[in-house]
């Protein structure tokens, strides 16, 4: 089923016309109402009327997370406060959070976008969806909540944490969809196991996962543990929250709601635009946002775009799984490695995982990396030789696939930290020790 066939299956030509009309409007709105944008435009002699084609977007300077922080809390808002009816914020690890505001129309568009991705993933009005994302300033809980309701799905707004109660309700109420971060839902499967529950004790059939990435092997793990179809969706607070893009049942990339968000790929080092099919940093422009329009926002997420038609009939562009964030990339003895590449290897390996942690330290001038992963077979605790052999196997595998030599430390099952929200897989102690 397709939620909004008229827009999701529109011809490329019509989509581009729609995007251009929206782009002109949002540029005008940003220029007229946000001093920050006006100043940036004026500095280079750019006027809204210079945007005459979609490619003209390249004339607009990028916006970054630092710009949002510097204009904390409301200075990028393009509407008077009386028109803003909701605020959200992204936590961020350092400094001030990023704050965003939504007008009534923004919330309406957000709900529409989320409804589309839910239906694309196979959600139906007879489903019961348990939301295990945190509610609050994080956009995950509320974002999915309203989209699910719009589709007519029964929503169970559990929020995250309280895992045993979470599972009791999942079982008693017969939830058919689970909505959360992949790492928390993975952890829930472990708690279920400890409670003596099997996947057959639940009625789950579909997972809507987002807020962080999960590799193909992690997806297989989630599908196997829960007996579900695991789909992925993507978004970020600065742009709207969830609802930017989402996978359909074919799981071949996330369909972007291109009438609301204009995607580009750039070289993260030079800022040069790249073509579709080339990997790079995703840059997004909001085409309809009133509260806080974002022009060419640098997401720092690395992906690839395609406009190839999809089996599902949708014609919008798709983005591949995010390979990592530019700021998460590890440089290990000159080789660039994303944590997701390490995950892909570990989760697919027999005898270890799926929980892991990467610790990065600085030894002299070089990065020293230790990969910690749990072994599965508890009896190995008493078998030093077998443990060492397994450790060696993991290390060799990482070396042969990634061309990097890292230290591997096997740890006992259930000793690494578990997460109820987004997982923190990388502990970066560089500059901290
Ligand atoms: O995580 C919004 C969201 C909530 C999306 C729930 C989907 C579901 P932020 O907290 O601002 O917003 O974090 C945004 O999370 O730039 C990515 O680095 C990462 N991220 C989100 N979804 C994915 C995904 C929400 N599917 C940041 N794959 C983004 C990889 C993801 N990374």
Short mmCIF file of C-alpha atoms and ligand atoms in Angstrom, two decimals:
data_model
loop_
_atom_site.label_atom_id
_atom_site.label_comp_id
_atom_site.label_asym_id
_atom_site.label_seq_id
_atom_site.Cartn_x
_atom_site.Cartn_y
_atom_site.Cartn_z
CA UNK A 1 0.00 0.00 0.00
CA UNK A 2 1.10 3.55 -0.67
CA UNK A 3 -0.03 6.33 1.66
CA UNK A 4 0.10 9.24 -0.76
CA UNK A 5 0.29 7.75 -4.23
CA UNK A 6 -0.07 11.07 -5.98
CA UNK A 7 3.16 12.38 -4.47
CA UNK A 8 5.14 9.22 -3.80
CA UNK A 9 4.70 7.92 -7.36
CA UNK A 10 4.89 11.27 -9.16
CA UNK A 11 6.99 11.47 -12.36
CA UNK A 12 10.54 12.78 -11.91
CA UNK A 13 9.71 15.84 -14.00
CA UNK A 14 6.72 16.77 -11.88
CA UNK A 15 8.67 16.13 -8.69
CA UNK A 16 11.38 18.52 -9.82
CA UNK A 17 8.83 21.19 -10.68
CA UNK A 18 7.27 20.79 -7.26
CA UNK A 19 10.68 20.94 -5.59
CA UNK A 20 11.67 24.06 -7.46
CA UNK A 21 8.46 25.87 -6.56
CA UNK A 22 8.93 24.89 -2.91
CA UNK A 23 12.61 25.78 -2.95
CA UNK A 24 11.94 29.28 -4.24
CA UNK A 25 9.34 29.80 -1.54
CA UNK A 26 11.51 28.54 1.32
CA UNK A 27 14.55 30.56 0.22
CA UNK A 28 12.44 33.71 0.10
CA UNK A 29 10.99 32.93 3.53
CA UNK A 30 14.42 32.27 5.06
CA UNK A 31 15.95 35.39 3.50
CA UNK A 32 13.14 37.65 4.60
CA UNK A 33 12.63 36.31 8.09
CA UNK A 34 15.99 35.07 9.41
CA UNK A 35 18.79 37.66 9.78
CA UNK A 36 21.35 34.82 9.80
CA UNK A 37 20.41 33.75 6.26
CA UNK A 38 20.01 37.28 4.99
CA UNK A 39 23.52 38.12 6.17
CA UNK A 40 25.00 35.03 4.55
CA UNK A 41 23.25 35.78 1.26
CA UNK A 42 24.17 39.46 1.29
CA UNK A 43 27.83 38.69 1.94
CA UNK A 44 28.06 36.94 -1.42
CA UNK A 45 25.54 39.10 -3.27
CA UNK A 46 23.00 36.32 -3.52
CA UNK A 47 19.30 37.17 -3.77
CA UNK A 48 16.35 34.78 -3.57
CA UNK A 49 15.48 35.58 -7.19
CA UNK A 50 18.83 34.11 -8.28
CA UNK A 51 17.38 30.69 -7.56
CA UNK A 52 15.80 29.81 -10.89
CA UNK A 53 16.65 26.12 -11.28
CA UNK A 54 17.20 23.30 -8.79
CA UNK A 55 20.91 23.35 -9.54
CA UNK A 56 21.00 26.99 -8.43
CA UNK A 57 20.75 25.61 -4.90
CA UNK A 58 24.53 25.16 -5.16
CA UNK A 59 24.92 28.93 -4.90
CA UNK A 60 23.58 28.85 -1.34
CA UNK A 61 26.16 28.48 1.46
CA UNK A 62 25.94 25.48 3.75
CA UNK A 63 24.40 25.58 7.20
CA UNK A 64 26.05 23.60 9.99
CA UNK A 65 25.34 22.40 13.49
CA UNK A 66 27.64 25.15 14.79
CA UNK A 67 25.37 27.74 13.14
CA UNK A 68 22.47 26.32 15.11
CA UNK A 69 24.45 26.35 18.33
CA UNK A 70 25.62 29.91 17.79
CA UNK A 71 22.05 31.01 17.27
CA UNK A 72 20.77 29.17 20.32
CA UNK A 73 18.01 28.97 21.24
CA UNK A 74 15.56 30.63 18.81
CA UNK A 75 17.50 32.93 16.51
CA UNK A 76 17.11 30.75 13.42
CA UNK A 77 13.33 30.67 13.82
CA UNK A 78 11.56 32.23 10.88
CA UNK A 79 8.23 32.78 12.60
CA UNK A 80 7.09 34.76 15.62
CA UNK A 81 6.80 32.61 18.74
CA UNK A 82 3.02 32.78 18.70
CA UNK A 83 3.05 30.70 15.51
CA UNK A 84 5.38 28.07 17.00
CA UNK A 85 3.37 25.39 18.79
CA UNK A 86 6.03 22.77 19.60
CA UNK A 87 9.71 22.69 20.50
CA UNK A 88 12.13 19.79 20.31
CA UNK A 89 15.85 19.57 20.90
CA UNK A 90 18.63 17.15 20.16
CA UNK A 91 20.75 16.15 23.08
CA UNK A 92 24.19 16.51 21.55
CA UNK A 93 27.15 15.40 23.57
CA UNK A 94 28.83 18.74 24.03
CA UNK A 95 27.71 22.30 24.48
CA UNK A 96 24.26 23.68 24.00
CA UNK A 97 21.56 21.54 22.44
CA UNK A 98 20.08 22.23 19.05
CA UNK A 99 16.57 23.64 19.42
CA UNK A 100 13.89 23.49 16.74
CA UNK A 101 10.37 24.91 16.55
CA UNK A 102 7.34 23.74 14.58
CA UNK A 103 4.33 25.68 13.36
CA UNK A 104 0.97 23.95 13.08
CA UNK A 105 1.65 23.35 9.40
CA UNK A 106 5.10 21.93 10.16
CA UNK A 107 3.54 19.41 12.52
CA UNK A 108 0.96 18.52 9.89
CA UNK A 109 3.68 17.93 7.27
CA UNK A 110 5.79 15.97 9.75
CA UNK A 111 2.86 13.68 10.52
CA UNK A 112 2.24 13.17 6.79
CA UNK A 113 5.88 12.28 6.15
CA UNK A 114 6.00 9.80 9.02
CA UNK A 115 2.70 8.22 7.92
CA UNK A 116 4.21 7.64 4.48
CA UNK A 117 7.24 5.80 5.83
CA UNK A 118 5.14 3.68 8.18
CA UNK A 119 2.88 2.53 5.36
CA UNK A 120 5.89 1.98 3.09
CA UNK A 121 7.33 -0.35 5.75
CA UNK A 122 4.08 -2.30 5.81
CA UNK A 123 2.22 -0.74 8.77
CA UNK A 124 -1.59 -1.12 8.58
CA UNK A 125 -4.53 0.27 10.50
CA UNK A 126 -5.16 -3.05 12.27
CA UNK A 127 -1.66 -3.02 13.80
CA UNK A 128 -0.78 -2.26 17.40
CA UNK A 129 2.47 -0.36 17.65
CA UNK A 130 4.56 -0.22 20.79
CA UNK A 131 6.78 2.84 20.80
CA UNK A 132 9.94 2.21 22.80
CA UNK A 133 11.65 5.42 21.72
CA UNK A 134 12.04 7.99 24.45
CA UNK A 135 9.36 10.66 24.54
CA UNK A 136 10.29 14.22 25.38
CA UNK A 137 12.64 16.55 23.60
CA UNK A 138 13.92 13.68 21.42
CA UNK A 139 11.91 13.66 18.20
CA UNK A 140 11.67 9.86 17.96
CA UNK A 141 8.76 9.23 20.35
CA UNK A 142 6.43 12.05 19.36
CA UNK A 143 7.38 11.90 15.68
CA UNK A 144 6.44 8.28 15.24
CA UNK A 145 3.46 8.63 17.58
CA UNK A 146 1.52 11.08 15.44
CA UNK A 147 2.40 9.34 12.18
CA UNK A 148 1.18 6.00 13.50
CA UNK A 149 -2.07 7.52 14.72
CA UNK A 150 -2.59 9.20 11.37
CA UNK A 151 -2.41 5.80 9.67
CA UNK A 152 -5.01 4.53 12.14
CA UNK A 153 -2.64 2.23 14.01
CA UNK A 154 -3.25 1.67 17.72
CA UNK A 155 -0.39 3.32 19.57
CA UNK A 156 1.07 2.10 22.84
CA UNK A 157 3.27 5.00 23.96
CA UNK A 158 5.59 3.12 26.33
CA UNK A 159 8.70 5.27 25.92
CA UNK A 160 12.04 3.60 26.60
CA UNK A 161 13.26 1.65 29.59
CA UNK A 162 11.47 -0.52 32.12
CA UNK A 163 12.18 -3.50 29.96
CA UNK A 164 10.35 -6.25 31.84
CA UNK A 165 7.13 -4.29 31.98
CA UNK A 166 7.66 -3.36 28.36
CA UNK A 167 7.79 -7.05 27.44
CA UNK A 168 4.85 -8.00 29.61
CA UNK A 169 2.66 -5.50 27.78
CA UNK A 170 4.08 -6.47 24.43
CA UNK A 171 2.96 -10.01 25.16
CA UNK A 172 -0.37 -9.28 26.88
CA UNK A 173 -1.52 -6.64 24.40
CA UNK A 174 -0.24 -8.52 21.37
CA UNK A 175 1.80 -5.64 19.91
CA UNK A 176 2.44 -6.28 16.22
CA UNK A 177 4.90 -3.45 15.56
CA UNK A 178 7.84 -2.36 17.66
CA UNK A 179 9.22 1.15 17.12
CA UNK A 180 12.61 2.05 18.57
CA UNK A 181 16.35 2.08 18.20
CA UNK A 182 17.77 -1.21 16.91
CA UNK A 183 20.10 -1.48 19.90
CA UNK A 184 17.30 -1.23 22.45
CA UNK A 185 15.10 -3.72 20.63
CA UNK A 186 18.06 -6.07 20.43
CA UNK A 187 18.52 -5.72 24.18
CA UNK A 188 14.80 -6.35 24.73
CA UNK A 189 15.19 -9.71 23.02
CA UNK A 190 17.84 -10.59 25.55
CA UNK A 191 15.65 -9.59 28.47
CA UNK A 192 12.82 -11.64 26.97
CA UNK A 193 15.13 -14.62 26.84
CA UNK A 194 16.06 -14.14 30.49
CA UNK A 195 12.37 -14.06 31.34
CA UNK A 196 11.97 -17.40 29.59
CA UNK A 197 10.01 -15.90 26.70
CA UNK A 198 10.40 -16.95 23.07
CA UNK A 199 9.57 -15.05 19.91
CA UNK A 200 6.49 -17.29 19.52
CA UNK A 201 5.13 -15.79 22.73
CA UNK A 202 4.77 -12.44 20.97
CA UNK A 203 2.75 -11.26 18.00
CA UNK A 204 5.36 -8.88 16.62
CA UNK A 205 5.63 -8.91 12.84
CA UNK A 206 7.33 -5.62 12.00
CA UNK A 207 10.10 -3.42 13.38
CA UNK A 208 10.43 0.28 12.56
CA UNK A 209 13.98 1.12 13.50
CA UNK A 210 15.76 4.45 13.41
CA UNK A 211 17.62 7.09 15.34
CA UNK A 212 20.84 5.18 14.68
CA UNK A 213 22.05 2.86 11.98
CA UNK A 214 22.16 -0.89 11.97
CA UNK A 215 24.10 -2.98 9.53
CA UNK A 216 22.65 -5.67 7.29
CA UNK A 217 23.97 -8.33 9.66
CA UNK A 218 22.43 -6.60 12.67
CA UNK A 219 19.16 -6.43 10.77
CA UNK A 220 19.32 -10.18 10.13
CA UNK A 221 19.98 -10.72 13.83
CA UNK A 222 16.93 -8.64 14.81
CA UNK A 223 14.74 -10.38 12.26
CA UNK A 224 15.83 -13.78 13.46
CA UNK A 225 15.51 -13.04 17.19
CA UNK A 226 12.05 -11.51 16.90
CA UNK A 227 10.65 -13.16 13.79
CA UNK A 228 9.93 -9.76 12.24
CA UNK A 229 10.61 -7.76 9.12
CA UNK A 230 13.11 -5.13 10.29
CA UNK A 231 12.82 -1.86 8.40
CA UNK A 232 14.83 1.26 8.84
CA UNK A 233 14.03 4.93 8.77
CA UNK A 234 16.13 8.04 8.97
CA UNK A 235 15.86 11.60 10.12
CA UNK A 236 17.38 14.29 12.29
CA UNK A 237 16.10 16.95 14.65
CA UNK A 238 17.49 19.86 12.63
CA UNK A 239 15.51 18.80 9.57
CA UNK A 240 12.32 17.62 11.30
CA UNK A 241 13.07 14.39 13.21
CA UNK A 242 12.03 10.99 11.86
CA UNK A 243 10.16 11.04 8.56
CA UNK A 244 12.93 12.28 6.28
CA UNK A 245 13.31 8.85 4.69
CA UNK A 246 12.23 5.27 5.26
CA UNK A 247 12.54 1.82 3.77
CA UNK A 248 9.71 0.02 2.04
CA UNK A 249 9.14 -3.71 2.45
CA UNK A 250 11.83 -4.45 -0.15
CA UNK A 251 14.50 -3.02 2.17
CA UNK A 252 16.52 -1.57 -0.67
CA UNK A 253 17.31 1.90 0.57
CA UNK A 254 15.25 4.55 2.29
CA UNK A 255 12.72 6.51 0.23
CA UNK A 256 13.23 10.22 0.79
CA UNK A 257 10.21 12.49 1.15
CA UNK A 258 11.66 14.63 -1.57
CA UNK A 259 8.79 17.06 -1.85
CA UNK A 260 9.69 18.19 1.69
CA UNK A 261 13.45 17.54 1.83
CA UNK A 262 15.86 18.18 -1.01
CA UNK A 263 18.89 15.87 -0.81
CA UNK A 264 22.40 16.45 -2.13
CA UNK A 265 25.65 14.56 -1.69
CA UNK A 266 28.91 16.43 -1.23
CA UNK A 267 32.55 15.71 -0.70
CA UNK A 268 32.88 16.20 3.07
CA UNK A 269 36.41 17.59 2.75
CA UNK A 270 36.06 20.04 -0.12
CA UNK A 271 32.33 20.76 -0.04
CA UNK A 272 32.07 20.00 -3.78
CA UNK A 273 28.75 18.55 -4.93
CA UNK A 274 28.84 14.91 -5.99
CA UNK A 275 26.60 13.04 -8.38
CA UNK A 276 23.96 10.47 -7.56
CA UNK A 277 25.60 7.10 -7.09
CA UNK A 278 28.69 8.57 -5.45
CA UNK A 279 29.21 8.26 -1.73
CA UNK A 280 29.54 11.37 0.38
CA UNK A 281 28.00 13.56 3.04
CA UNK A 282 24.27 14.06 2.87
CA UNK A 283 23.11 17.67 2.70
CA UNK A 284 19.43 18.43 3.16
CA UNK A 285 17.30 21.48 2.47
CA UNK A 286 13.84 21.68 3.99
CA UNK A 287 11.41 22.68 1.24
CA UNK A 288 8.30 23.36 3.28
CA UNK A 289 9.37 24.17 6.83
CA UNK A 290 8.02 27.39 8.29
CA UNK A 291 9.31 27.34 11.88
CA UNK A 292 12.98 26.81 11.21
CA UNK A 293 13.85 26.44 7.53
CA UNK A 294 17.20 24.76 6.93
CA UNK A 295 19.08 25.61 3.76
CA UNK A 296 21.73 23.09 2.70
CA UNK A 297 22.21 21.61 6.14
CA UNK A 298 25.29 19.43 6.45
CA UNK A 299 24.11 16.26 8.19
CA UNK A 300 27.60 14.70 8.56
CA UNK A 301 26.00 11.38 7.60
CA UNK A 302 27.74 9.42 4.86
CA UNK A 303 25.51 7.75 2.29
CA UNK A 304 24.75 7.30 -1.43
CA UNK A 305 21.65 8.46 -3.32
CA UNK A 306 19.86 6.76 -6.18
CA UNK A 307 16.92 7.73 -8.36
CA UNK A 308 16.47 4.22 -9.76
CA UNK A 309 12.80 3.25 -9.61
CA UNK A 310 11.95 0.85 -6.79
CA UNK A 311 9.96 -2.39 -7.03
CA UNK A 312 7.32 -0.88 -4.76
CA UNK A 313 6.36 1.71 -7.38
CA UNK A 314 7.55 4.76 -5.49
CA UNK A 315 9.55 7.12 -7.67
CA UNK A 316 11.28 9.22 -5.04
CA UNK A 317 15.04 9.11 -4.54
CA UNK A 318 16.40 6.65 -2.03
CA UNK A 319 19.38 6.87 0.30
CA UNK A 320 21.48 3.86 1.19
CA UNK A 321 22.11 2.86 4.78
CA UNK A 322 24.23 5.46 6.50
CA UNK A 323 27.79 4.16 6.56
CA UNK A 324 28.74 6.41 9.45
CA UNK A 325 29.08 9.98 10.50
CA UNK A 326 32.01 12.06 9.34
CA UNK A 327 32.81 12.72 12.99
CA UNK A 328 32.66 9.00 13.89
CA UNK A 329 35.19 7.93 11.33
CA UNK A 330 38.24 6.31 12.86
CA UNK A 331 41.61 6.65 11.23
CA UNK A 332 43.50 3.58 12.21
CA UNK A 333 47.07 3.60 11.00
CA UNK A 334 46.06 5.61 7.97
CA UNK A 335 43.03 3.48 7.10
CA UNK A 336 39.58 5.04 7.37
CA UNK A 337 37.17 2.82 9.25
CA UNK A 338 33.59 3.37 10.32
CA UNK A 339 32.27 1.57 13.39
CA UNK A 340 29.52 0.15 11.15
CA UNK A 341 32.15 -1.82 9.21
CA UNK A 342 33.37 -3.39 12.40
CA UNK A 343 29.79 -4.17 13.42
CA UNK A 344 29.15 -5.86 10.11
CA UNK A 345 31.99 -8.27 10.69
CA UNK A 346 31.33 -8.98 14.36
CA UNK A 347 27.61 -9.55 14.09
CA UNK A 348 28.04 -11.99 11.23
CA UNK A 349 30.59 -14.10 13.11
CA UNK A 350 29.87 -17.29 14.94
CA UNK A 351 30.70 -17.41 18.62
CA UNK A 352 30.62 -13.66 19.31
CA UNK A 353 28.30 -10.66 19.50
CA UNK A 354 26.03 -8.97 18.79
CA UNK A 355 27.06 -6.53 21.53
CA UNK A 356 30.37 -4.77 21.06
CA UNK A 357 32.26 -1.65 22.00
CA UNK A 358 35.19 0.10 20.40
CA UNK A 359 37.69 1.92 22.58
CA UNK A 360 40.04 4.37 20.89
CA UNK A 361 43.12 5.74 22.62
CA UNK A 362 46.05 7.75 21.46
CA UNK A 363 49.41 6.05 21.83
CA UNK A 364 52.03 8.59 20.84
CA UNK A 365 50.88 9.80 17.44
CA UNK A 366 48.90 6.76 16.46
CA UNK A 367 45.38 5.70 17.28
CA UNK A 368 45.17 2.54 19.29
CA UNK A 369 41.93 0.65 18.92
CA UNK A 370 40.53 -2.08 21.06
CA UNK A 371 37.44 -3.95 19.97
CA UNK A 372 35.55 -5.53 22.83
CA UNK A 373 32.98 -8.13 21.99
CA UNK A 374 31.08 -10.67 24.04
CA UNK A 375 31.55 -14.35 23.41
CA UNK A 376 28.37 -16.35 23.33
CA UNK A 377 29.31 -19.65 24.93
CA UNK A 378 29.50 -19.15 28.70
CA UNK A 379 31.59 -22.31 29.15
CA UNK A 380 34.51 -20.61 27.42
CA UNK A 381 35.16 -18.80 30.69
CA UNK A 382 36.98 -21.93 31.83
CA UNK A 383 38.67 -22.65 28.54
CA UNK A 384 41.53 -20.23 28.04
CA UNK A 385 42.82 -21.92 24.92
CA UNK A 386 39.47 -21.89 23.12
CA UNK A 387 39.00 -18.28 24.12
CA UNK A 388 42.38 -17.26 22.71
CA UNK A 389 41.65 -19.11 19.49
CA UNK A 390 38.34 -17.30 19.09
CA UNK A 391 40.00 -13.99 19.83
CA UNK A 392 42.59 -14.66 17.16
CA UNK A 393 39.88 -15.59 14.70
CA UNK A 394 38.07 -12.28 15.24
CA UNK A 395 41.30 -10.34 14.92
CA UNK A 396 42.26 -12.10 11.70
CA UNK A 397 38.85 -11.50 10.25
CA UNK A 398 39.02 -7.78 11.00
CA UNK A 399 42.50 -7.65 9.54
CA UNK A 400 41.60 -9.44 6.33
CA UNK A 401 38.42 -7.49 5.64
CA UNK A 402 39.35 -4.02 6.84
CA UNK A 403 43.13 -4.13 6.47
CA UNK A 404 43.53 -2.93 10.02
CA UNK A 405 45.23 -4.51 12.95
CA UNK A 406 43.36 -3.94 16.17
CA UNK A 407 43.41 -5.47 19.58
CA UNK A 408 40.47 -7.73 20.29
CA UNK A 409 39.22 -8.43 23.75
CA UNK A 410 36.59 -11.06 24.32
CA UNK A 411 34.42 -10.41 27.33
CA UNK A 412 31.85 -12.51 29.13
CA UNK A 413 28.27 -12.55 27.90
CA UNK A 414 26.12 -9.67 29.18
CA UNK A 415 29.01 -7.60 30.51
CA UNK A 416 29.07 -4.76 27.98
CA UNK A 417 26.75 -1.85 28.46
CA UNK A 418 23.19 -2.13 27.09
CA UNK A 419 21.29 0.88 25.77
CA UNK A 420 17.66 1.94 25.95
CA UNK A 421 18.14 4.75 23.45
CA UNK A 422 20.92 5.24 20.96
CA UNK A 423 23.92 3.01 21.56
CA UNK A 424 27.32 4.51 22.26
CA UNK A 425 29.52 1.95 20.60
CA UNK A 426 32.64 4.03 20.38
CA UNK A 427 34.41 5.21 23.49
CA UNK A 428 36.90 7.77 22.30
CA UNK A 429 39.54 8.42 24.93
CA UNK A 430 41.83 10.36 22.58
CA UNK A 431 42.63 13.71 24.13
CA UNK A 432 41.05 12.54 27.35
CA UNK A 433 43.72 10.40 28.94
O1 LIG B 1 17.51 10.43 15.70
C1 LIG B 1 15.60 11.37 14.58
C2 LIG B 1 15.01 10.03 14.44
C3 LIG B 1 14.32 9.48 15.48
C4 LIG B 1 15.10 9.34 13.23
C5 LIG B 1 13.74 8.23 15.32
C6 LIG B 1 14.52 8.11 13.06
C7 LIG B 1 13.84 7.56 14.13
P1 LIG B 1 18.69 13.14 16.22
O2 LIG B 1 18.63 12.71 17.63
O3 LIG B 1 18.82 14.59 15.92
O4 LIG B 1 17.39 12.71 15.47
O5 LIG B 1 19.87 12.35 15.55
C8 LIG B 1 20.09 12.45 14.18
O6 LIG B 1 20.98 10.21 14.14
O7 LIG B 1 22.19 12.63 11.83
C9 LIG B 1 22.19 10.21 12.13
O8 LIG B 1 23.56 10.35 12.43
C10 LIG B 1 21.53 9.35 13.18
N1 LIG B 1 20.47 8.53 12.56
C11 LIG B 1 19.15 8.67 12.63
N2 LIG B 1 18.53 7.69 11.94
C12 LIG B 1 19.51 6.92 11.41
C13 LIG B 1 19.56 5.76 10.59
C14 LIG B 1 16.92 11.41 15.31
N3 LIG B 1 18.46 5.15 10.18
C15 LIG B 1 21.24 11.57 13.77
N4 LIG B 1 20.78 5.28 10.25
C16 LIG B 1 21.47 11.53 12.28
C17 LIG B 1 21.90 5.87 10.66
C18 LIG B 1 20.75 7.46 11.79
N5 LIG B 1 21.92 6.94 11.42
#
